Coordinates of C-alpha atoms in Angstrom, one line a residue:
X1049 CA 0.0 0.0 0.0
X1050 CA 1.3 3.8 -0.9
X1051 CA 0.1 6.9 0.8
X1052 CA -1.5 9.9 -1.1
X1053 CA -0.1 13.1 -0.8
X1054 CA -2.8 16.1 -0.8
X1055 CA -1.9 19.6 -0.8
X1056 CA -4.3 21.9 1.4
X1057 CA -4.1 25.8 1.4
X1058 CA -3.2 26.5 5.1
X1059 CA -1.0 28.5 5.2
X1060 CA 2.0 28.8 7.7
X1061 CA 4.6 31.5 7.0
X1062 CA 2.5 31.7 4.0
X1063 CA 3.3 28.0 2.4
X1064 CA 1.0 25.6 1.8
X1065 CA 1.5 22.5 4.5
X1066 CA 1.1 19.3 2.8
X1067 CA -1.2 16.6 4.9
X1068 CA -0.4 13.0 4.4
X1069 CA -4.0 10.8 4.7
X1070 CA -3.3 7.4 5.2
X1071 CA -5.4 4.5 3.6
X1072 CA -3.8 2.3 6.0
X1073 CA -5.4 3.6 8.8
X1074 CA -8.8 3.8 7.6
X1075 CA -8.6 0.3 6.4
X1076 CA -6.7 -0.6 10.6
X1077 CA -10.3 1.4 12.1
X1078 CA -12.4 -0.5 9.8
X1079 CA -10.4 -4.1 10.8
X1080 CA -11.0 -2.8 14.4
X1081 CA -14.8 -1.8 14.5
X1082 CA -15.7 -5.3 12.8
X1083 CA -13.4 -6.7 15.8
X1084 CA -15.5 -4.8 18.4
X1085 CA -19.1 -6.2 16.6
X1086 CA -17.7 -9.4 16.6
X1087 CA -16.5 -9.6 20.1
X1088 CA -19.8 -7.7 21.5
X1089 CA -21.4 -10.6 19.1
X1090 CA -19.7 -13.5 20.8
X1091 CA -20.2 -12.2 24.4
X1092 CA -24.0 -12.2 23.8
X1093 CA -24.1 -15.8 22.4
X1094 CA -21.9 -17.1 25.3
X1095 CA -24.0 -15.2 27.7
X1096 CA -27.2 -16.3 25.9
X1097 CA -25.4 -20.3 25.9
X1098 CA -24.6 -20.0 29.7
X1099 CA -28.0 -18.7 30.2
X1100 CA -29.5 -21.9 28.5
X1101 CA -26.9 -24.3 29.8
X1102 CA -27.8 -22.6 33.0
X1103 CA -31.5 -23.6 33.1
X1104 CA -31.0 -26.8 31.2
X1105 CA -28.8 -28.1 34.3
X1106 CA -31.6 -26.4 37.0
X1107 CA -33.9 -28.7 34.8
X1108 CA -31.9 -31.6 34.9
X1109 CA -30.7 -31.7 38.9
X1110 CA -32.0 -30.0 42.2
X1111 CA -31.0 -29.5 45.6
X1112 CA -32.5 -30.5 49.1
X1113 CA -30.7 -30.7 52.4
X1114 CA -31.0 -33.8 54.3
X1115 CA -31.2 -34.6 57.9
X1116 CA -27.3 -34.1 57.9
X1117 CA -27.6 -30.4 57.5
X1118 CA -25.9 -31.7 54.1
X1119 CA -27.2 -30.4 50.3
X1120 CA -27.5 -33.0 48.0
X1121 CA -27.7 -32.7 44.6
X1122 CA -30.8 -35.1 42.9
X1123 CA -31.9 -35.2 39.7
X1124 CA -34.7 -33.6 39.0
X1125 CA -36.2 -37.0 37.9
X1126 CA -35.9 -40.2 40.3
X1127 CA -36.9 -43.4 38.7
X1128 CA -34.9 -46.3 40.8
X1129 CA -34.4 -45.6 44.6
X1130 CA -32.6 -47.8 47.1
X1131 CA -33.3 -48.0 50.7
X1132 CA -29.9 -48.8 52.9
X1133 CA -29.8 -48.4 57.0
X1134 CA -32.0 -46.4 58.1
X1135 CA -34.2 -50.0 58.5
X1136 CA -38.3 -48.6 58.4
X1137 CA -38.1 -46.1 55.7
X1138 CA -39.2 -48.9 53.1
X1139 CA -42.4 -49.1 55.2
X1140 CA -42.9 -45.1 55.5
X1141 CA -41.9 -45.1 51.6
X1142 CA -44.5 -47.3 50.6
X1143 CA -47.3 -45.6 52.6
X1144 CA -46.2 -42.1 51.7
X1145 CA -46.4 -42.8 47.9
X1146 CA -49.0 -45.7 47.9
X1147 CA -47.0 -47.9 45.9
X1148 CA -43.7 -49.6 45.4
X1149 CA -42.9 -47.8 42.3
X1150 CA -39.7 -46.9 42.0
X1151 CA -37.9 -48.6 45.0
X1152 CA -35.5 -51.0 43.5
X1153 CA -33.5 -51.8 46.5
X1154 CA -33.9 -52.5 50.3
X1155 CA -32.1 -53.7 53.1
X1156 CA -31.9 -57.4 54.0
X1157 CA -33.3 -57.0 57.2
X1158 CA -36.3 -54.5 56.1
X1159 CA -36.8 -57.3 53.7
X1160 CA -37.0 -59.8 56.4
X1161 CA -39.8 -57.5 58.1
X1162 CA -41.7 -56.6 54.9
X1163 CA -42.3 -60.5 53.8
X1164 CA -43.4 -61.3 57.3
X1165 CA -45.3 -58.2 57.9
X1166 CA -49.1 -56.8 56.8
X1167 CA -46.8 -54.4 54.1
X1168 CA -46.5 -57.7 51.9
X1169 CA -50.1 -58.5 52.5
X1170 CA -51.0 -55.0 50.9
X1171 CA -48.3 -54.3 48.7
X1172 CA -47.1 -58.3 47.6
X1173 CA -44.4 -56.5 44.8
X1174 CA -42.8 -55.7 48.0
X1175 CA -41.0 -59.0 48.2
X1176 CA -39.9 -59.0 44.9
X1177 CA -37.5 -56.0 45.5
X1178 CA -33.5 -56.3 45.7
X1179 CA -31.5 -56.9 48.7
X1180 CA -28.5 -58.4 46.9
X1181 CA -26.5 -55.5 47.8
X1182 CA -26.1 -56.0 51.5
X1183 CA -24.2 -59.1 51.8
X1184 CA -23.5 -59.9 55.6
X1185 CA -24.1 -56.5 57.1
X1186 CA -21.7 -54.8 54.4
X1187 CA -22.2 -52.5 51.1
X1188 CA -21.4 -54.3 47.9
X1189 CA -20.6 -51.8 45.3
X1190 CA -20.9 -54.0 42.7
X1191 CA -24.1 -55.0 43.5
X1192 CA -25.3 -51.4 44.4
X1193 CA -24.2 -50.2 40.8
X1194 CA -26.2 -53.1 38.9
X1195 CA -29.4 -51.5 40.2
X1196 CA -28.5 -48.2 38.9
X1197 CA -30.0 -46.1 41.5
X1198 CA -30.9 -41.9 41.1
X1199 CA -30.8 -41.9 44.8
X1200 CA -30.3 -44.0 48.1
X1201 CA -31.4 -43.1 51.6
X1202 CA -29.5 -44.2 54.8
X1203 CA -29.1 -43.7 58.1
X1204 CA -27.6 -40.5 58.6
X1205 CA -25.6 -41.1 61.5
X1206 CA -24.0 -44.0 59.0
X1207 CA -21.1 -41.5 57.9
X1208 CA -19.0 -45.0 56.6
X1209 CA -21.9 -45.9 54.6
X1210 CA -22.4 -42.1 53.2
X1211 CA -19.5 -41.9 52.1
X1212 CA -19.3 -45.7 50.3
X1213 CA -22.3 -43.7 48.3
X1214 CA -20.6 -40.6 47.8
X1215 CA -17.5 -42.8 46.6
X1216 CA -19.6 -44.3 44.3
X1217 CA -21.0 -41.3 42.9
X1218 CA -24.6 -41.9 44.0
X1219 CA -26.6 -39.0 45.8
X1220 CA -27.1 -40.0 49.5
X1221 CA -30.0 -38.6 51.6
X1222 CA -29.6 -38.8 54.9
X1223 CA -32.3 -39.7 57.1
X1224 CA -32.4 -38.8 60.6
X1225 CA -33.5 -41.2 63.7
X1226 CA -32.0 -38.5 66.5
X1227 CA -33.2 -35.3 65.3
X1228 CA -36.1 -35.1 67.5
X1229 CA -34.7 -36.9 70.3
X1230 CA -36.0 -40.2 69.6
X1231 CA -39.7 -39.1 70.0
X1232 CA -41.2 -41.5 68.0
X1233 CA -43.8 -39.6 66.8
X1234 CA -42.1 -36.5 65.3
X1235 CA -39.2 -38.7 64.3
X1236 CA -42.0 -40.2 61.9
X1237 CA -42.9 -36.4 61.1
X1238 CA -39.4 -35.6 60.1
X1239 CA -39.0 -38.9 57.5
X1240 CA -42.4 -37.8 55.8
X1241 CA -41.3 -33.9 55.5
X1242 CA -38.4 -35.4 54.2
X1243 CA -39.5 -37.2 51.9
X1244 CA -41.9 -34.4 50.9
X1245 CA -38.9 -32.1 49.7
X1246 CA -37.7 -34.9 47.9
X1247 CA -41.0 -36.4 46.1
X1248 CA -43.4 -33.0 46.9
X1249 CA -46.7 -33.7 48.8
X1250 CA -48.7 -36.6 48.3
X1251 CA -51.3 -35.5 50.5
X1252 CA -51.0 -39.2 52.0
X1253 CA -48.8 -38.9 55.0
X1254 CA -49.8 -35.5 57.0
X1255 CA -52.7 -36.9 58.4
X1256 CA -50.6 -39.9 60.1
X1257 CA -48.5 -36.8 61.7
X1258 CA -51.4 -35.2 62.9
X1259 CA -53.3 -38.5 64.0
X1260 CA -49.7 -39.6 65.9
X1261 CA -49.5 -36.0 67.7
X1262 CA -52.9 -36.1 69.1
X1263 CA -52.9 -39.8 70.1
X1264 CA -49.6 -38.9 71.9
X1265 CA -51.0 -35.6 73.5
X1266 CA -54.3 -38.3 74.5
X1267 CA -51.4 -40.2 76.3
X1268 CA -49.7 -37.7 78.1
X1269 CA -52.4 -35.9 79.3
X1270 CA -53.5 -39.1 81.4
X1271 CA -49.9 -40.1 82.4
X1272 CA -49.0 -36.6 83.3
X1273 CA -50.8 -36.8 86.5
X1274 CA -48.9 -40.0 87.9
X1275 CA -45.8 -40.0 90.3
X1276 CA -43.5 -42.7 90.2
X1277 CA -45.0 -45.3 92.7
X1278 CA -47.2 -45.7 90.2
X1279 CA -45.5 -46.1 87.3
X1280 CA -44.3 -50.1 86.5
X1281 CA -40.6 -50.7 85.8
X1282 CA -40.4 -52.0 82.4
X1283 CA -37.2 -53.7 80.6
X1284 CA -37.4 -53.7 77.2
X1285 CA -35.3 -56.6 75.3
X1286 CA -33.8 -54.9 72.3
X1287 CA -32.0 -58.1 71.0
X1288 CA -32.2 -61.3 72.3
X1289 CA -30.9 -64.8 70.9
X1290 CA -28.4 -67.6 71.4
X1291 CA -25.3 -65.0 71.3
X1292 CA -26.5 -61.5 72.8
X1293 CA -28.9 -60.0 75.1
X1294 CA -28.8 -56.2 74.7
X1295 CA -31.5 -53.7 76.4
X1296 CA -33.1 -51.1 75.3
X1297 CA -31.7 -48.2 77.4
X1298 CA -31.9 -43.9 76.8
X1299 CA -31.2 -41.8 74.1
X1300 CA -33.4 -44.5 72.1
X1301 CA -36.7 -45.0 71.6
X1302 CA -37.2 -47.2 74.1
X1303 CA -36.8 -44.2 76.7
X1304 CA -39.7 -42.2 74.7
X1305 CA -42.2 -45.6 74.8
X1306 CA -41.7 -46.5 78.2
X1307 CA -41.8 -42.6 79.6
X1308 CA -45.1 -41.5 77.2
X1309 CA -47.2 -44.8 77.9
X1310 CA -46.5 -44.4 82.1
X1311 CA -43.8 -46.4 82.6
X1312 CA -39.6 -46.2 84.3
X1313 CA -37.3 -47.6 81.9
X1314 CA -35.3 -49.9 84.0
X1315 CA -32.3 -49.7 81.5
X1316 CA -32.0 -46.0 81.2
X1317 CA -28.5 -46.3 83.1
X1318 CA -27.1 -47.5 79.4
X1319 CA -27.2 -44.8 76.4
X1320 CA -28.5 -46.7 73.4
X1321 CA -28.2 -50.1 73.6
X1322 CA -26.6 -52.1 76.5
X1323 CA -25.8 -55.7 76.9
X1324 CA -26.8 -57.7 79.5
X1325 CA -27.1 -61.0 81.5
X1326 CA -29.5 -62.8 83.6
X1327 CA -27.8 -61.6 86.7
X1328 CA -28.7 -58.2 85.5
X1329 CA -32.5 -58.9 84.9
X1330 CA -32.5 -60.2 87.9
X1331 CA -31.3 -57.4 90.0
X1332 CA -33.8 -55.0 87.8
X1333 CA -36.8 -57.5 88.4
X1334 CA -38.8 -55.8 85.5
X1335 CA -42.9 -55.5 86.4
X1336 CA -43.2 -56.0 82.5
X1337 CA -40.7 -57.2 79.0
X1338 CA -41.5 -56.5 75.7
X1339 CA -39.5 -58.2 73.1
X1340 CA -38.9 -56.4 69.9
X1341 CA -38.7 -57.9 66.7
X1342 CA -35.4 -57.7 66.1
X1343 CA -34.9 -60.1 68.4
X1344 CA -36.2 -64.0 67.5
X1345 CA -36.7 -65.0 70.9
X1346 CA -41.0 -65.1 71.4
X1347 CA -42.8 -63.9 74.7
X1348 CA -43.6 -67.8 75.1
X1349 CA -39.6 -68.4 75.5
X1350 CA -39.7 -66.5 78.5
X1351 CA -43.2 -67.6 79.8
X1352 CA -42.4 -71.2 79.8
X1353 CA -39.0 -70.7 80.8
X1354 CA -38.0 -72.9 77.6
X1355 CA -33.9 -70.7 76.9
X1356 CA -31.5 -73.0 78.0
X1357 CA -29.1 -71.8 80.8
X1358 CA -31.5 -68.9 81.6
X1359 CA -33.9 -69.4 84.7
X1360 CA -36.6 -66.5 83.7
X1361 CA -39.2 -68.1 86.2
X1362 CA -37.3 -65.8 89.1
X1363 CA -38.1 -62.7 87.4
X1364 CA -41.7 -60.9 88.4
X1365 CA -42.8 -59.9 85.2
X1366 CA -42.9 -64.2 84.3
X1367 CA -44.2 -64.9 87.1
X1368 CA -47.5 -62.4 86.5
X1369 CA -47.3 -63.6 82.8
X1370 CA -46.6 -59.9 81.8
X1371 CA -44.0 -60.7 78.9
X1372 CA -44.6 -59.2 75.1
X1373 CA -44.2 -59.6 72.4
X1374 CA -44.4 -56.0 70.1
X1375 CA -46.6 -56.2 67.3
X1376 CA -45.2 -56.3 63.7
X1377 CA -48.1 -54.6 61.0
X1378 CA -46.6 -53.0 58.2
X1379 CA -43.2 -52.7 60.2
X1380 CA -41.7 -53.8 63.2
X1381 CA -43.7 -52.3 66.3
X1382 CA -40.2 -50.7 68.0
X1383 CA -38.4 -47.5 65.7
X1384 CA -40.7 -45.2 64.3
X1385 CA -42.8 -46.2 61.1
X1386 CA -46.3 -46.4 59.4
X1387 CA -48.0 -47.7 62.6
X1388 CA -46.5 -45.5 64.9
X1389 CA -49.7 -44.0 66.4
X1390 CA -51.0 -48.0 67.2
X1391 CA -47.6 -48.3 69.0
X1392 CA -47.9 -46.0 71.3
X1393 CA -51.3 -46.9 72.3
X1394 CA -50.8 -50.4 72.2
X1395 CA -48.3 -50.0 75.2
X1396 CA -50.0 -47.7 76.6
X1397 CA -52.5 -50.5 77.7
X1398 CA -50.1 -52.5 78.4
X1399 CA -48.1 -50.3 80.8
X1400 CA -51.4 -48.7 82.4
X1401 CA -54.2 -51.1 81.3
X1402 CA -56.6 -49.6 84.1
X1403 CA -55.4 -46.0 82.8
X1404 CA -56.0 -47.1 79.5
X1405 CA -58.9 -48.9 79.7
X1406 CA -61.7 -47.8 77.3
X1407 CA -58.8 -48.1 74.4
X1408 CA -59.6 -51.6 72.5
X1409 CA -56.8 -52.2 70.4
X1410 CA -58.1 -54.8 67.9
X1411 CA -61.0 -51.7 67.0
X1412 CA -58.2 -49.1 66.7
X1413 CA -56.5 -50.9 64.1
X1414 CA -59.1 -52.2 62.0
X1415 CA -60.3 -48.6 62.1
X1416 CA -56.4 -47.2 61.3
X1417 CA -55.7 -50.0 58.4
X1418 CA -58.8 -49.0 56.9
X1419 CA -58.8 -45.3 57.4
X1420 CA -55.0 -45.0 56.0
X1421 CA -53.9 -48.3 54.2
X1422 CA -57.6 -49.3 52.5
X1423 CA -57.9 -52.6 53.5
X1424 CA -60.4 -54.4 55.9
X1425 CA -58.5 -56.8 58.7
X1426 CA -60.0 -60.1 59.6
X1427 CA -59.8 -61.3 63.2
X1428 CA -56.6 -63.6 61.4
X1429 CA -54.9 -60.5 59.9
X1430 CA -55.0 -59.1 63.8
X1431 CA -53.5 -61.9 65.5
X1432 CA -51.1 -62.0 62.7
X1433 CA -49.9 -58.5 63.7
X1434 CA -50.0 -59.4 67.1
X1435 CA -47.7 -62.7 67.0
X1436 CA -44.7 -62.2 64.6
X1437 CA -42.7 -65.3 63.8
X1438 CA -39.2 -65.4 64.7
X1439 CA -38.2 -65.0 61.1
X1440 CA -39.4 -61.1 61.3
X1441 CA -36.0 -60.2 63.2
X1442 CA -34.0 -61.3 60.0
X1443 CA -31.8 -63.6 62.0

């Protein structure tokens, strides 16, 4: 490229001053403007791309927090859900959403309750669901992954299993058993708003919260008025067999039971769980046992003294034939589930049966199985519930 030469008449020291206009610069400016377009261009396609991406991905995943405090990212669609530790939640699942649908994994020994328990009766695809990836007490990755799960729910106080999830790259919700202090009741309420952030409302479940919170206020506002002469000593048997006999002590739900239906829980000394011996039970001599069902020992073991190497005949809640059994109807009658409002009842006539009187249990829940589950229970469907097998405990 050349430069043109013009000559202007300014005049300086009266000459004409030659101005030099360069075509190279015109053509730079010109270069440089399209640059600027372009650029301002590409910014507002990136920022229109990010803008779509943006939504796309709020689309595709969302975020709750769990019982952890944690946030956990789901996708926005669940289709196969697994159920590890945290043992009742199949139950509360089921009822909550009316169906099975989508739960394509469940722990052994929720498995072992549901196929000896009313839940099979009234959901029977129950049984049918995998619990090939618990292999003696112990996550199998392997076996996890085949089911190709959205989501699985635990225990959240099971950071080792958490984190066997998280390794895996699975979302993990966390579901609390100590949030509201082991009160069975709004224990229950926590799992079901839970499960409402994750799935939305049902419109199933709330009524069970509100029916549980009045039956317990019903409770209380009897027991309130008693002083401790005149409430029973009560051991609950947490786990029982050939190996182990643990009790059921504080900081569990055993302490919620016992205290709310009238009773002293004659194990609160051990936090949790503690195990025991006969020499034990006999220096608590219990008014009344109740045996839960994750233990396979039956109320008749005691009552006819038939354990080998344990002499239960000494201990006064045999000898006035006060030993239970709890009650297993669409879960195990001991952590919070489905049933939870029966529970509570249920021992309450047990622990105070003058107190508690005018409450007749087989009409409470026909009336709570047809109100919330739609089914009608025969007298055989109640005794059912009220004598488990041995193979409910999963052992």
């Amino acid at each position: 490229m050349t430069s043109t030469i013009l000559h202007v008449p300014l005049q300086e020291n009266n000459r004409a001053m030659p101005i030099t206009w360069s075509s190279n610069k015109e053509i730079k400016m010109k270069k440089i403007t399209k640059i600027i377009f372009s650029f301002a261009a590409s910014l507002m396609l990136v920022t229109g791309c990010s803008k779509v991406t943006s939504e796309k991905q709020s689309a595709t995943f969302r975020t709750i927090v769990d019982h952890n405090g944690r946030e956990v990212k789901l996708p926005a669609q669940i289709n196969r859900i697994v159920i590890g530790s945290i043992l009742p939640l199949p139950s509360v699942y089921c009822m909550y959403m009316g169906s099975t649908e989508k739960l394509v994994g469940m722990h052994p020994s929720s498995m072992a309750a549901a196929k000896n328990s009313y839940l099979a009766t009234v959901y029977p695809e129950v049984t049918q669901i995998d619990s090939s990836f618990v292999q003696n007490g112990t996550i199998n990755v392997e076996e996890l992954l085949k089911l190709k799960p959205d989501v699985v729910f635990y225990s959240a106080t099971n950071d080792d299993e958490r984190q066997i999830y998280e390794n895996a790259g699975i979302p993990a919700v966390g579901f609390s058993t100590i949030l509201s202090n082991y009160n069975s009741v709004e224990t229950y309420a926590d799992w079901i708003n839970l499960l409402g952030q994750i799935f939305g409302d049902t419109g199933r479940a709330e009524k069970i919260i509100e029916e549980g919170r009045n039956v317990q206020n019903k409770i209380l506002a009897r027991v309130n008025n008693l002083d401790d002469t005149q409430k029973p000593r009560v051991l609950i048997l947490f786990n029982y067999d050939d190996a182990n006999m643990t009790a059921a002590g504080s900081n569990f739900f055993s302490e919620y039971w016992i205290g709310t239906a009238g009773g002293i829980n004659v194990a609160s000394e051990f936090k949790g769980q503690g195990k025991i011996n006969m020499e034990q039970v006999y220096q608590w001599n219990p008014d009344i046992i109740f045996i839960t069902n994750f233990s396979p020992r039956l109320a008749e073991d005691l009552l006819e003294n038939k354990i080998e190497g344990a002499d239960w005949s000494l201990v006064k809640a045999v000898k006035e034939g006060k030993v239970y059994k709890f009650p297993l109807g669409m879960y195990r009658w001991f952590p919070p589930a489905s049933d939870t409002p029966l529970v509570l009842q249920w021992l309450a006539t047990k622990i105070q049966p003058k107190l508690f009187s005018d409450i007749d249990m087989d009409k409470e829940i026909t009336e709570y199985y047809k109100k919330y589950y739609g089914v009608d229970l025969s007298k055989k469907d109640l005794e059912t519930i009220y004598h488990p097998v041995r193979a409910a405990s999963g052992k």
